[in-house]
mmCIF file of C-alpha atoms in Angstrom:
data_model
loop_
_atom_site.group_PDB
_atom_site.id
_atom_site.type_symbol
_atom_site.label_atom_id
_atom_site.label_comp_id
_atom_site.label_asym_id
_atom_site.label_seq_id
_atom_site.Cartn_x
_atom_site.Cartn_y
_atom_site.Cartn_z
ATOM 1 C CA MET A 873 32.747 143.061 29.206
ATOM 2 C CA SER A 874 35.437 141.564 31.308
ATOM 3 C CA ARG A 875 37.441 138.697 29.568
ATOM 4 C CA SER A 876 38.757 137.376 32.816
ATOM 5 C CA ARG A 877 37.830 133.984 34.149
ATOM 6 C CA THR A 878 37.412 133.128 37.740
ATOM 7 C CA ILE A 879 38.721 129.673 38.887
ATOM 8 C CA ASP A 880 36.545 129.065 41.987
ATOM 9 C CA VAL A 881 37.508 126.297 44.612
ATOM 10 C CA PRO A 882 34.436 124.341 45.997
ATOM 11 C CA GLY A 883 32.376 125.836 48.443
ATOM 12 C CA ASN A 884 32.926 129.306 47.331
ATOM 13 C CA GLN A 885 30.017 131.345 48.822
ATOM 14 C CA GLY A 886 30.807 134.779 47.709
ATOM 15 C CA ALA A 887 33.359 137.264 46.256
ATOM 16 C CA ALA A 888 36.136 138.884 48.362
ATOM 17 C CA PRO A 889 35.444 142.497 49.097
ATOM 18 C CA GLU A 890 37.134 145.472 47.403
ATOM 19 C CA PHE A 891 39.438 147.665 49.335
ATOM 20 C CA LEU A 892 41.061 151.191 49.107
ATOM 21 C CA VAL A 893 44.859 150.768 48.924
ATOM 22 C CA PRO A 894 47.842 152.765 48.569
ATOM 23 C CA PRO A 895 48.118 153.686 44.718
ATOM 24 C CA GLU A 896 51.773 152.518 44.726
ATOM 25 C CA THR A 897 50.740 149.057 45.984
ATOM 26 C CA LEU A 898 47.900 148.798 43.631
ATOM 27 C CA ASP A 899 50.066 149.704 40.707
ATOM 28 C CA ALA A 900 52.414 146.880 41.459
ATOM 29 C CA VAL A 901 49.707 144.234 40.613
ATOM 30 C CA SER A 902 47.563 143.088 37.865
ATOM 31 C CA PRO A 903 44.002 143.807 38.914
ATOM 32 C CA SER A 904 41.208 141.338 38.370
ATOM 33 C CA GLY A 905 38.365 142.127 35.968
ATOM 34 C CA ASP A 906 36.081 140.206 38.257
ATOM 35 C CA ARG A 907 35.166 141.340 41.676
ATOM 36 C CA GLY A 908 36.592 139.237 44.433
ATOM 37 C CA GLY A 909 38.976 137.101 42.131
ATOM 38 C CA MET A 910 42.703 137.468 42.493
ATOM 39 C CA ILE A 911 44.572 137.218 39.229
ATOM 40 C CA ILE A 912 46.957 134.272 39.139
ATOM 41 C CA GLY A 913 47.821 134.208 35.390
ATOM 42 C CA SER A 914 46.554 133.780 32.013
ATOM 43 C CA GLY A 915 44.829 131.149 30.086
ATOM 44 C CA PRO A 916 45.507 129.733 26.575
ATOM 45 C CA GLN A 917 43.916 132.591 24.826
ATOM 46 C CA ASN A 918 45.883 135.065 27.106
ATOM 47 C CA GLU A 919 42.701 135.712 28.987
ATOM 48 C CA PRO A 920 43.216 136.700 32.755
ATOM 49 C CA LEU A 921 42.443 133.856 35.077
ATOM 50 C CA ALA A 922 41.432 134.639 38.721
ATOM 51 C CA ALA A 923 41.202 132.407 41.800
ATOM 52 C CA SER A 924 39.192 132.929 45.075
ATOM 53 C CA VAL A 925 42.073 132.996 47.393
ATOM 54 C CA LEU A 926 40.317 135.082 50.201
ATOM 55 C CA ARG A 927 36.986 133.341 50.940
ATOM 56 C CA PRO A 928 34.281 133.763 53.461
ATOM 57 C CA GLU A 929 35.242 130.187 54.870
ATOM 58 C CA PRO A 930 38.500 128.865 56.379
ATOM 59 C CA THR A 931 40.704 127.904 53.305
ATOM 60 C CA ARG A 932 43.887 125.738 52.912
ATOM 61 C CA MET A 933 46.114 126.099 49.711
ATOM 62 C CA ALA A 934 49.638 125.079 48.800
ATOM 63 C CA THR A 935 52.185 126.175 46.454
ATOM 64 C CA VAL A 936 54.841 123.772 45.069
ATOM 65 C CA GLY A 937 57.913 124.745 43.216
ATOM 66 C CA GLY A 938 59.383 127.800 44.618
ATOM 67 C CA LEU A 939 59.102 131.116 46.293
ATOM 68 C CA TYR A 940 58.249 133.474 43.248
ATOM 69 C CA LEU A 941 54.698 132.046 42.924
ATOM 70 C CA ALA A 942 54.104 132.477 46.717
ATOM 71 C CA ARG A 943 55.618 136.003 46.852
ATOM 72 C CA GLN A 944 53.338 137.057 43.975
ATOM 73 C CA ILE A 945 50.299 135.867 45.570
ATOM 74 C CA ALA A 946 51.267 137.576 48.895
ATOM 75 C CA LEU A 947 51.802 140.898 47.161
ATOM 76 C CA ARG A 948 48.489 140.787 45.218
ATOM 77 C CA ALA A 949 46.813 139.866 48.529
ATOM 78 C CA MET A 950 48.178 143.053 49.966
ATOM 79 C CA ALA A 951 46.873 144.960 47.203
ATOM 80 C CA THR A 952 43.300 143.986 48.163
ATOM 81 C CA GLY A 953 43.825 145.256 51.659
ATOM 82 C CA ALA A 954 44.413 141.756 53.331
ATOM 83 C CA TRP A 955 46.630 141.017 56.186
ATOM 84 C CA VAL A 956 49.579 139.076 55.006
ATOM 85 C CA ILE A 957 51.583 137.335 57.697
ATOM 86 C CA VAL A 958 54.441 135.205 56.741
ATOM 87 C CA ALA A 959 55.762 132.496 59.239
ATOM 88 C CA THR A 960 59.230 131.502 57.936
ATOM 89 C CA GLY A 961 62.645 130.413 59.044
ATOM 90 C CA ARG A 962 64.217 132.608 56.337
ATOM 91 C CA PRO A 963 62.919 136.109 56.939
ATOM 92 C CA GLY A 964 65.310 137.658 54.340
ATOM 93 C CA ALA A 965 63.564 135.762 51.414
ATOM 94 C CA TRP A 966 60.366 137.767 52.369
ATOM 95 C CA LYS A 967 61.730 141.312 53.025
ATOM 96 C CA MET A 968 60.774 142.682 49.827
ATOM 97 C CA LEU A 969 57.148 142.488 50.804
ATOM 98 C CA GLU A 970 57.621 144.637 53.659
ATOM 99 C CA ARG A 971 59.327 147.131 51.625
ATOM 100 C CA ALA A 972 56.537 147.063 49.115
ATOM 101 C CA ALA A 973 54.033 147.529 51.863
ATOM 102 C CA GLY A 974 55.795 150.654 52.991
ATOM 103 C CA GLN A 975 56.339 152.246 56.385
ATOM 104 C CA THR A 976 54.498 154.074 59.075
ATOM 105 C CA PRO A 977 55.242 157.784 59.865
ATOM 106 C CA ASP A 978 57.693 156.639 62.538
ATOM 107 C CA GLY A 979 59.598 154.515 59.984
ATOM 108 C CA LYS A 980 58.382 150.976 61.113
ATOM 109 C CA PRO A 981 56.888 148.470 58.597
ATOM 110 C CA VAL A 982 53.211 148.873 58.165
ATOM 111 C CA PRO A 983 51.088 146.106 59.894
ATOM 112 C CA LEU A 984 49.439 145.103 56.684
ATOM 113 C CA CYS A 985 52.440 142.626 56.099
ATOM 114 C CA GLN A 986 54.451 140.953 59.052
ATOM 115 C CA ILE A 987 57.384 138.540 58.675
ATOM 116 C CA ARG A 988 57.317 136.076 61.760
ATOM 117 C CA LYS A 989 59.178 133.129 63.102
ATOM 118 C CA LEU A 990 58.006 129.604 62.747
ATOM 119 C CA THR A 991 56.544 129.416 66.234
ATOM 120 C CA PRO A 992 52.991 129.740 67.286
ATOM 121 C CA PHE A 993 51.576 133.223 67.816
ATOM 122 C CA GLU A 994 48.143 134.919 68.142
ATOM 123 C CA LEU A 995 46.672 135.840 64.644
ATOM 124 C CA PRO A 996 44.637 138.975 64.238
ATOM 125 C CA ARG A 997 40.983 138.290 63.733
ATOM 126 C CA SER A 998 40.167 137.946 60.224
ATOM 127 C CA THR A 999 36.839 139.567 58.706
ATOM 128 C CA GLU A 1000 35.231 140.381 55.427
ATOM 129 C CA ASP A 1001 36.888 143.886 55.727
ATOM 130 C CA THR A 1002 40.210 142.630 56.692
ATOM 131 C CA PRO A 1003 40.864 138.935 55.405
ATOM 132 C CA LEU A 1004 43.967 137.200 56.374
ATOM 133 C CA LEU A 1005 46.423 135.444 54.180
ATOM 134 C CA LEU A 1006 48.716 133.340 56.580
ATOM 135 C CA ILE A 1007 51.771 132.101 54.543
ATOM 136 C CA HIS A 1008 53.487 129.027 56.352
ATOM 137 C CA ASP A 1009 56.953 128.737 54.798
ATOM 138 C CA GLY A 1010 58.248 125.979 56.746
ATOM 139 C CA GLY A 1011 60.016 123.469 54.382
ATOM 140 C CA ALA A 1012 58.762 120.585 52.360
ATOM 141 C CA VAL A 1013 57.184 118.851 55.569
ATOM 142 C CA PRO A 1014 55.788 121.867 57.641
ATOM 143 C CA GLN A 1015 54.324 121.451 61.018
ATOM 144 C CA GLU A 1016 50.604 122.267 61.267
ATOM 145 C CA LEU A 1017 50.954 125.469 63.504
ATOM 146 C CA PHE A 1018 48.330 127.663 61.847
ATOM 147 C CA PRO A 1019 45.311 125.658 60.411
ATOM 148 C CA PRO A 1020 42.676 127.725 58.860
ATOM 149 C CA ARG A 1021 40.020 128.076 61.581
ATOM 150 C CA ALA A 1022 38.171 131.243 61.053
ATOM 151 C CA PRO A 1023 36.182 132.743 58.030
ATOM 152 C CA TRP A 1024 38.208 134.974 55.792
ATOM 153 C CA GLN A 1025 41.539 133.163 56.835
ATOM 154 C CA THR A 1026 43.535 131.564 54.221
ATOM 155 C CA THR A 1027 46.623 129.335 55.378
ATOM 156 C CA MET A 1028 48.991 128.909 52.447
ATOM 157 C CA TYR A 1029 51.778 126.268 52.574
ATOM 158 C CA VAL A 1030 54.926 127.090 50.450
ATOM 159 C CA LEU A 1031 56.362 123.668 49.524
ATOM 160 C CA PRO A 1032 59.779 123.818 47.966
ATOM 161 C CA TYR A 1033 59.021 120.204 46.402
ATOM 162 C CA LEU A 1034 56.741 117.326 47.106
ATOM 163 C CA HIS A 1035 58.149 115.098 49.882
ATOM 164 C CA PRO A 1036 56.586 111.612 50.365
ATOM 165 C CA GLN A 1037 55.574 112.485 53.966
ATOM 166 C CA VAL A 1038 53.158 115.128 52.630
ATOM 167 C CA SER A 1039 50.852 112.521 51.519
ATOM 168 C CA SER A 1040 50.272 111.370 55.135
ATOM 169 C CA GLY A 1041 49.517 114.901 56.404
ATOM 170 C CA THR A 1042 46.910 117.591 55.879
ATOM 171 C CA THR A 1043 49.262 120.172 54.366
ATOM 172 C CA ALA A 1044 48.553 119.303 50.723
ATOM 173 C CA ASN A 1045 46.087 116.563 50.349
ATOM 174 C CA THR A 1046 43.318 118.214 52.029
ATOM 175 C CA ALA A 1047 43.979 121.714 50.482
ATOM 176 C CA ASP A 1048 41.107 123.519 48.708
ATOM 177 C CA MET A 1049 43.684 124.499 45.958
ATOM 178 C CA VAL A 1050 47.160 123.522 45.108
ATOM 179 C CA LEU A 1051 49.385 125.476 42.706
ATOM 180 C CA LEU A 1052 51.934 123.292 40.960
ATOM 181 C CA GLN A 1053 54.909 124.362 39.008
ATOM 182 C CA ARG A 1054 56.984 121.825 36.967
ATOM 183 C CA LEU A 1055 58.084 118.664 38.763
ATOM 184 C CA PRO A 1056 60.552 115.974 38.305
ATOM 185 C CA LEU A 1057 59.008 112.605 37.339
ATOM 186 C CA ASN A 1058 59.139 111.030 40.780
ATOM 187 C CA GLN A 1059 57.460 114.062 42.368
ATOM 188 C CA ALA A 1060 54.858 114.171 39.518
ATOM 189 C CA GLN A 1061 54.203 110.464 40.186
ATOM 190 C CA LEU A 1062 53.782 111.132 43.881
ATOM 191 C CA ALA A 1063 51.348 114.098 42.947
ATOM 192 C CA GLY A 1064 49.482 111.488 40.878
ATOM 193 C CA ARG A 1065 49.164 109.191 43.931
ATOM 194 C CA ILE A 1066 48.061 112.014 46.323
ATOM 195 C CA TRP A 1067 45.523 113.673 44.196
ATOM 196 C CA SER A 1068 44.425 110.482 42.051
ATOM 197 C CA LEU A 1069 45.629 112.151 38.816
ATOM 198 C CA HIS A 1070 45.210 110.526 35.336
ATOM 199 C CA PRO A 1071 48.645 109.475 33.633
ATOM 200 C CA GLN A 1072 48.436 112.292 31.265
ATOM 201 C CA GLN A 1073 48.059 114.818 33.908
ATOM 202 C CA VAL A 1074 51.074 113.408 35.698
ATOM 203 C CA HIS A 1075 52.978 113.681 32.408
ATOM 204 C CA GLN A 1076 51.886 117.386 32.036
ATOM 205 C CA LEU A 1077 53.368 118.257 35.229
ATOM 206 C CA THR A 1078 56.634 117.284 34.100
ATOM 207 C CA GLN A 1079 56.498 119.294 30.873
ATOM 208 C CA LEU A 1080 55.534 122.811 32.291
ATOM 209 C CA ASN A 1081 57.966 125.534 31.483
ATOM 210 C CA ASP A 1082 59.314 127.882 33.944
ATOM 211 C CA THR A 1083 56.424 130.322 33.545
ATOM 212 C CA GLU A 1084 53.681 127.826 33.740
ATOM 213 C CA MET A 1085 51.809 126.087 36.601
ATOM 214 C CA ILE A 1086 48.866 123.945 37.239
ATOM 215 C CA ALA A 1087 45.834 125.008 39.525
ATOM 216 C CA LEU A 1088 44.487 121.866 41.105
ATOM 217 C CA GLY A 1089 41.424 121.339 43.070
ATOM 218 C CA ASN A 1090 38.345 119.369 43.466
ATOM 219 C CA MET A 1091 37.231 118.889 39.828
ATOM 220 C CA MET A 1092 39.659 121.539 38.850
ATOM 221 C CA TRP A 1093 42.679 121.128 36.586
ATOM 222 C CA THR A 1094 43.822 124.491 34.882
ATOM 223 C CA ARG A 1095 47.074 125.180 33.112
ATOM 224 C CA VAL A 1096 47.969 128.751 33.847
ATOM 225 C CA ARG A 1097 50.852 130.982 32.575
ATOM 226 C CA LEU A 1098 52.216 133.321 35.236
ATOM 227 C CA VAL A 1099 52.344 136.848 34.167
ATOM 228 C CA THR A 1100 53.612 140.054 35.843
ATOM 229 C CA ARG A 1101 53.562 143.920 35.177
ATOM 230 C CA ASP A 1102 56.659 145.987 35.151
ATOM 231 C CA LYS A 1103 56.005 147.374 38.775
ATOM 232 C CA GLU A 1104 55.528 143.861 40.219
ATOM 233 C CA GLN A 1105 58.666 142.668 38.428
ATOM 234 C CA GLU A 1106 60.525 145.494 40.114
ATOM 235 C CA ILE A 1107 59.678 144.001 43.346
ATOM 236 C CA LEU A 1108 59.793 140.168 42.505
ATOM 237 C CA GLY A 1109 62.212 140.105 39.707
ATOM 238 C CA PRO A 1110 61.267 138.058 36.505
ATOM 239 C CA VAL A 1111 58.655 135.096 36.465
ATOM 240 C CA ARG A 1112 60.604 131.873 37.298
ATOM 241 C CA ARG A 1113 60.348 128.714 38.994
ATOM 242 C CA GLY A 1114 62.430 127.811 42.224
ATOM 243 C CA ASP A 1115 64.427 130.144 44.523
#
């Protein structure tokens, strides 16, 4: 019997599908024991924790604290067969994903992973067979260029830190799930105001170590330890906060 636990965000109506993927890509990730859940770390008893990142409805999520976590989610989404498109002003920071995805016979990057500029562009159609993870790496106060509008599309905002202007936009305060690494006190207090956290939760955000995060959603507050396998570490480096 699987000992993994799935962290579902509100409105989850089903599991993401299974896919056939290249063995070298699959070998780089820690697969979930529950169909449809993407492993995001482990719990207090070292049990795998999975989250429904790719879902049948448009989904918005955010990561706060650095690139490592966002890259890890992107790599694991690729291993499920999802499209992963990164809109960024720093393409060099994401090139390892293209290398991990491999090349076509003519030496070009496979379309499974695309690194694009921070300008509007047409997105591929997302379906149950080909879900889409759109990663918006546009700084602490990103513009709303790619709101999730289609089923099986998840837009993930990569926030290096919490900026006060985030509280007045839709990037974080309307997200279905937010993954928070350790925050300094002023940002933890801002998080408390944005998401109506209890004082002990605000304090906990300041006490996480570099390999921990909080998975936050509606009626969800879960402390998660980030884990990586050797193959994944060869691509991403050691588990860490920041970048």
